[in-house]
């Protein structure tokens, strides 16, 4: 089964989101850090937020620290300009969050932060932050301008969210040609295949992965050859697909 990618409203990026503290409990650490398909609490939180007129929700752990959003991580920019993210011991280690934290550490001037910290974040400190961000593979980086009845910062998308979003989108776009080429150039190991070259040239076919598959591959080609001879002998064009090709 193939699912279409999630598409979020453009206003989330230009105007920001409004989130609420969910009344549903956060997942136990064992289930929170395990990649699974049980998203019931996340779905319930999202439904609750929509019914209350918000865009999304935020989990709070039993110690009063910030957890995560429905299918996204949460990060903040303190008044001192430090990018802070909740510890990953009770929330899922999102790939996008990990990459953006690494990027922010390496390019603090570029993303306009004074440092990067991964730690417990009390709710009171989070509400008083300069910026609040949602991070995820589909949403990339989206600014949060209001949490419950508390306005975050000046109530507008901040410079860090804009810089991280530009970095995330730029990284994604930069990876597309390499990824597409890697799919097109399978079976080659030439310098041309690795660096670009002519993507439409002939390529060496991949070898069967095992002896069983090799034997099956050989039998299939032999069956095709015999079937083709029989069909041509019967006056039928080879373009009409014979039953052997339907298996």
Coordinates of C-alpha atoms in Angstrom, one line a residue:
X1 CA 0.0 0.0 0.0
X2 CA 1.3 3.4 -0.9
X3 CA 0.4 6.6 0.9
X4 CA 0.6 10.1 -0.4
X5 CA 2.9 12.5 1.4
X6 CA 1.3 14.8 4.0
X7 CA 0.6 18.3 2.8
X8 CA 0.2 21.1 5.3
X9 CA -1.4 24.6 4.9
X10 CA 1.0 27.2 3.6
X11 CA -0.2 29.5 6.4
X12 CA 1.5 27.3 8.9
X13 CA 4.8 28.5 7.5
X14 CA 3.9 32.1 6.8
X15 CA 1.7 32.8 9.8
X16 CA 2.5 30.0 12.3
X17 CA 0.5 27.4 14.2
X18 CA -1.6 27.4 17.3
X19 CA -1.2 24.4 19.6
X20 CA -2.7 23.2 22.8
X21 CA -1.7 21.1 25.7
X22 CA -3.4 17.7 25.2
X23 CA -5.4 16.1 28.0
X24 CA -4.1 12.7 26.8
X25 CA -1.1 11.1 28.6
X26 CA 2.2 10.8 26.8
X27 CA 3.3 7.3 25.8
X28 CA 5.4 5.3 28.1
X29 CA 9.1 5.6 27.2
X30 CA 9.3 2.1 25.9
X31 CA 6.6 2.7 23.3
X32 CA 7.6 6.3 22.6
X33 CA 11.1 5.4 21.5
X34 CA 9.9 2.3 19.5
X35 CA 9.0 2.9 15.8
X36 CA 5.6 1.3 15.5
X37 CA 2.2 1.8 13.9
X38 CA 0.3 2.5 17.2
X39 CA -0.5 6.2 16.8
X40 CA -3.8 6.1 18.7
X41 CA -2.7 8.7 21.4
X42 CA -1.3 10.9 18.7
X43 CA -4.5 10.7 16.6
X44 CA -6.6 11.4 19.7
X45 CA -4.5 14.4 20.5
X46 CA -4.8 15.7 17.0
X47 CA -8.6 15.3 17.0
X48 CA -8.9 17.0 20.3
X49 CA -6.8 20.0 19.1
X50 CA -8.9 20.3 15.9
X51 CA -12.2 20.2 17.9
X52 CA -10.9 23.0 20.2
X53 CA -9.9 25.2 17.2
X54 CA -6.1 24.5 17.3
X55 CA -3.8 23.2 14.7
X56 CA -2.1 20.5 16.8
X57 CA -1.3 19.4 20.4
X58 CA 1.7 18.9 22.7
X59 CA 2.3 16.1 25.1
X60 CA 3.6 16.9 28.6
X61 CA 5.3 14.1 30.6
X62 CA 4.5 13.3 34.2
X63 CA 7.4 15.5 35.4
X64 CA 6.0 18.6 33.8
X65 CA 8.5 18.6 30.9
X66 CA 7.7 19.1 27.2
X67 CA 7.3 15.9 25.2
X68 CA 6.4 16.0 21.5
X69 CA 3.5 16.8 19.1
X70 CA 1.3 14.4 17.2
X71 CA 3.7 13.2 14.6
X72 CA 6.4 15.9 15.1
X73 CA 9.1 16.9 17.5
X74 CA 9.1 20.1 19.4
X75 CA 12.0 22.6 19.8
X76 CA 12.4 26.0 21.3
X77 CA 14.7 29.1 21.1
X78 CA 15.3 30.5 24.5
X79 CA 15.6 34.2 25.3
X80 CA 19.4 33.8 25.1
X81 CA 19.1 32.4 21.6
X82 CA 19.9 28.8 22.4
X83 CA 18.0 26.1 20.4
X84 CA 16.8 23.6 23.0
X85 CA 15.2 20.2 22.2
X86 CA 13.6 17.6 24.7
X87 CA 15.7 14.6 25.5
X88 CA 15.0 11.6 23.4
X89 CA 14.6 9.1 26.2
X90 CA 10.8 9.5 26.2
X91 CA 10.1 10.7 22.7
X92 CA 10.8 9.3 19.2
X93 CA 14.2 10.3 17.8
X94 CA 13.0 12.0 14.7
X95 CA 15.5 11.8 11.8
X96 CA 14.7 15.4 10.8
X97 CA 15.2 16.7 14.3
X98 CA 18.6 14.9 14.6
X99 CA 19.8 16.3 11.3
X100 CA 18.6 19.8 12.1
X101 CA 20.3 19.7 15.5
X102 CA 23.5 18.6 13.9
X103 CA 23.2 21.3 11.3
X104 CA 22.5 23.9 13.9
X105 CA 25.5 22.9 15.9
X106 CA 27.8 23.1 12.9
X107 CA 26.4 26.3 11.5
X108 CA 25.2 28.4 14.4
X109 CA 25.7 31.7 12.6
X110 CA 23.7 30.5 9.6
X111 CA 20.7 29.3 11.6
X112 CA 21.0 32.3 14.0
X113 CA 21.4 30.4 17.3
X114 CA 23.8 30.9 20.2
X115 CA 24.0 27.2 20.9
X116 CA 22.2 23.8 20.9
X117 CA 21.1 21.8 23.9
X118 CA 19.1 18.6 24.3
X119 CA 17.6 18.4 27.8
X120 CA 14.5 18.4 29.8
X121 CA 12.4 21.5 29.1
X122 CA 9.9 22.6 31.8
X123 CA 6.6 23.9 30.5
X124 CA 7.1 27.3 32.1
X125 CA 10.4 27.8 30.4
X126 CA 9.0 26.6 27.1
X127 CA 6.1 29.0 27.2
X128 CA 8.5 31.9 27.8
X129 CA 10.7 31.0 24.9
X130 CA 11.5 33.3 22.0
X131 CA 10.4 30.8 19.4
X132 CA 8.7 27.4 19.3
X133 CA 9.1 25.0 16.4
X134 CA 7.6 21.8 15.1
X135 CA 10.1 19.5 13.3
X136 CA 9.3 16.5 11.2
X137 CA 10.0 14.7 7.9
X138 CA 6.9 16.0 6.2
X139 CA 6.4 19.4 7.9
X140 CA 10.2 20.1 7.9
X141 CA 10.1 23.2 10.2
X142 CA 7.0 25.1 11.2
X143 CA 6.8 28.0 13.7
X144 CA 4.3 27.9 16.6
X145 CA 3.0 31.4 17.5
X146 CA 0.6 30.4 20.3
X147 CA 0.4 27.6 22.9
X148 CA -2.9 27.5 24.7
X149 CA -3.6 31.1 25.5
X150 CA 0.1 32.0 25.7
X151 CA 1.6 33.9 22.7
X152 CA 5.1 32.7 21.8
X153 CA 7.6 35.5 21.3
X154 CA 6.1 38.4 19.4
X155 CA 3.4 36.2 17.9
X156 CA 5.1 35.9 14.5
X157 CA 7.4 33.3 12.8
X158 CA 10.9 34.0 14.1
X159 CA 14.3 34.1 12.3
X160 CA 15.5 30.7 13.6
X161 CA 12.4 28.9 12.2
X162 CA 12.9 30.6 8.8
X163 CA 16.6 29.8 8.7
X164 CA 16.1 26.1 9.7
X165 CA 13.2 25.7 7.2
X166 CA 15.4 27.2 4.4
X167 CA 18.2 24.8 5.4
X168 CA 15.9 21.8 5.6
X169 CA 14.4 22.5 2.2
X170 CA 17.7 23.3 0.7
X171 CA 19.2 20.0 2.0
X172 CA 16.2 18.1 0.7
X173 CA 16.5 19.7 -2.8
X174 CA 20.2 19.1 -2.9
X175 CA 19.7 15.4 -2.2
X176 CA 17.1 14.9 -4.9
X177 CA 19.5 14.7 -8.0
X178 CA 21.9 12.3 -6.2
X179 CA 19.0 10.1 -5.1
X180 CA 17.4 10.1 -8.5
X181 CA 20.7 9.3 -10.2
X182 CA 21.5 6.5 -7.8
X183 CA 18.2 4.9 -8.8
X184 CA 18.9 5.3 -12.5
X185 CA 22.5 4.2 -12.4
X186 CA 22.2 0.9 -10.5
X187 CA 24.5 -1.8 -11.8
X188 CA 27.3 0.5 -12.8
X189 CA 30.5 1.3 -11.0
X190 CA 32.2 3.6 -13.5
X191 CA 33.3 7.2 -12.7
X192 CA 30.6 8.5 -15.0
X193 CA 27.9 6.6 -13.2
X194 CA 29.0 7.9 -9.8
X195 CA 29.4 11.6 -10.8
X196 CA 26.6 12.1 -13.2
X197 CA 27.5 11.6 -16.9
X198 CA 24.8 10.5 -19.3
X199 CA 21.9 9.1 -17.4
X200 CA 20.4 7.6 -20.6
X201 CA 23.4 5.5 -21.6
X202 CA 23.3 1.7 -21.5
X203 CA 23.9 0.2 -18.1
X204 CA 25.2 -3.2 -17.0
X205 CA 22.2 -5.3 -15.8
X206 CA 22.3 -6.3 -12.2
X207 CA 23.3 -9.9 -11.5
X208 CA 20.9 -12.3 -9.7
X209 CA 21.4 -12.1 -5.9
X210 CA 21.6 -15.9 -5.3
X211 CA 21.9 -19.2 -7.0
X212 CA 18.2 -19.9 -6.7
X213 CA 17.3 -16.7 -8.4
X214 CA 19.9 -17.3 -11.1
X215 CA 18.4 -20.6 -11.9
X216 CA 14.9 -19.1 -11.9
X217 CA 16.2 -16.3 -14.1
X218 CA 17.7 -18.8 -16.6
X219 CA 14.5 -20.9 -16.7
X220 CA 12.4 -17.8 -17.2
X221 CA 14.5 -16.7 -20.2
X222 CA 14.4 -20.2 -21.7
X223 CA 10.6 -20.3 -21.2
X224 CA 10.3 -16.9 -22.9
X225 CA 12.4 -18.1 -25.8
X226 CA 10.4 -21.3 -26.3
X227 CA 7.1 -19.5 -26.0
X228 CA 8.2 -16.9 -28.5
X229 CA 9.1 -19.6 -31.0
X230 CA 5.7 -21.3 -30.5
X231 CA 3.8 -18.0 -30.9
X232 CA 5.7 -17.0 -34.0
X233 CA 5.1 -20.5 -35.4
X234 CA 1.4 -20.1 -34.8
X235 CA 1.3 -16.8 -36.6
X236 CA 0.8 -14.7 -33.4
X237 CA 2.9 -11.6 -32.9
X238 CA 5.3 -11.7 -30.0
X239 CA 3.8 -8.5 -28.6
X240 CA 0.7 -10.4 -27.4
X241 CA 1.7 -11.4 -23.9
X242 CA 1.8 -15.1 -23.3
X243 CA 0.7 -16.7 -20.0
X244 CA 4.3 -17.3 -18.9
X245 CA 4.9 -13.6 -18.6
X246 CA 1.9 -13.1 -16.3
X247 CA 3.3 -15.2 -13.5

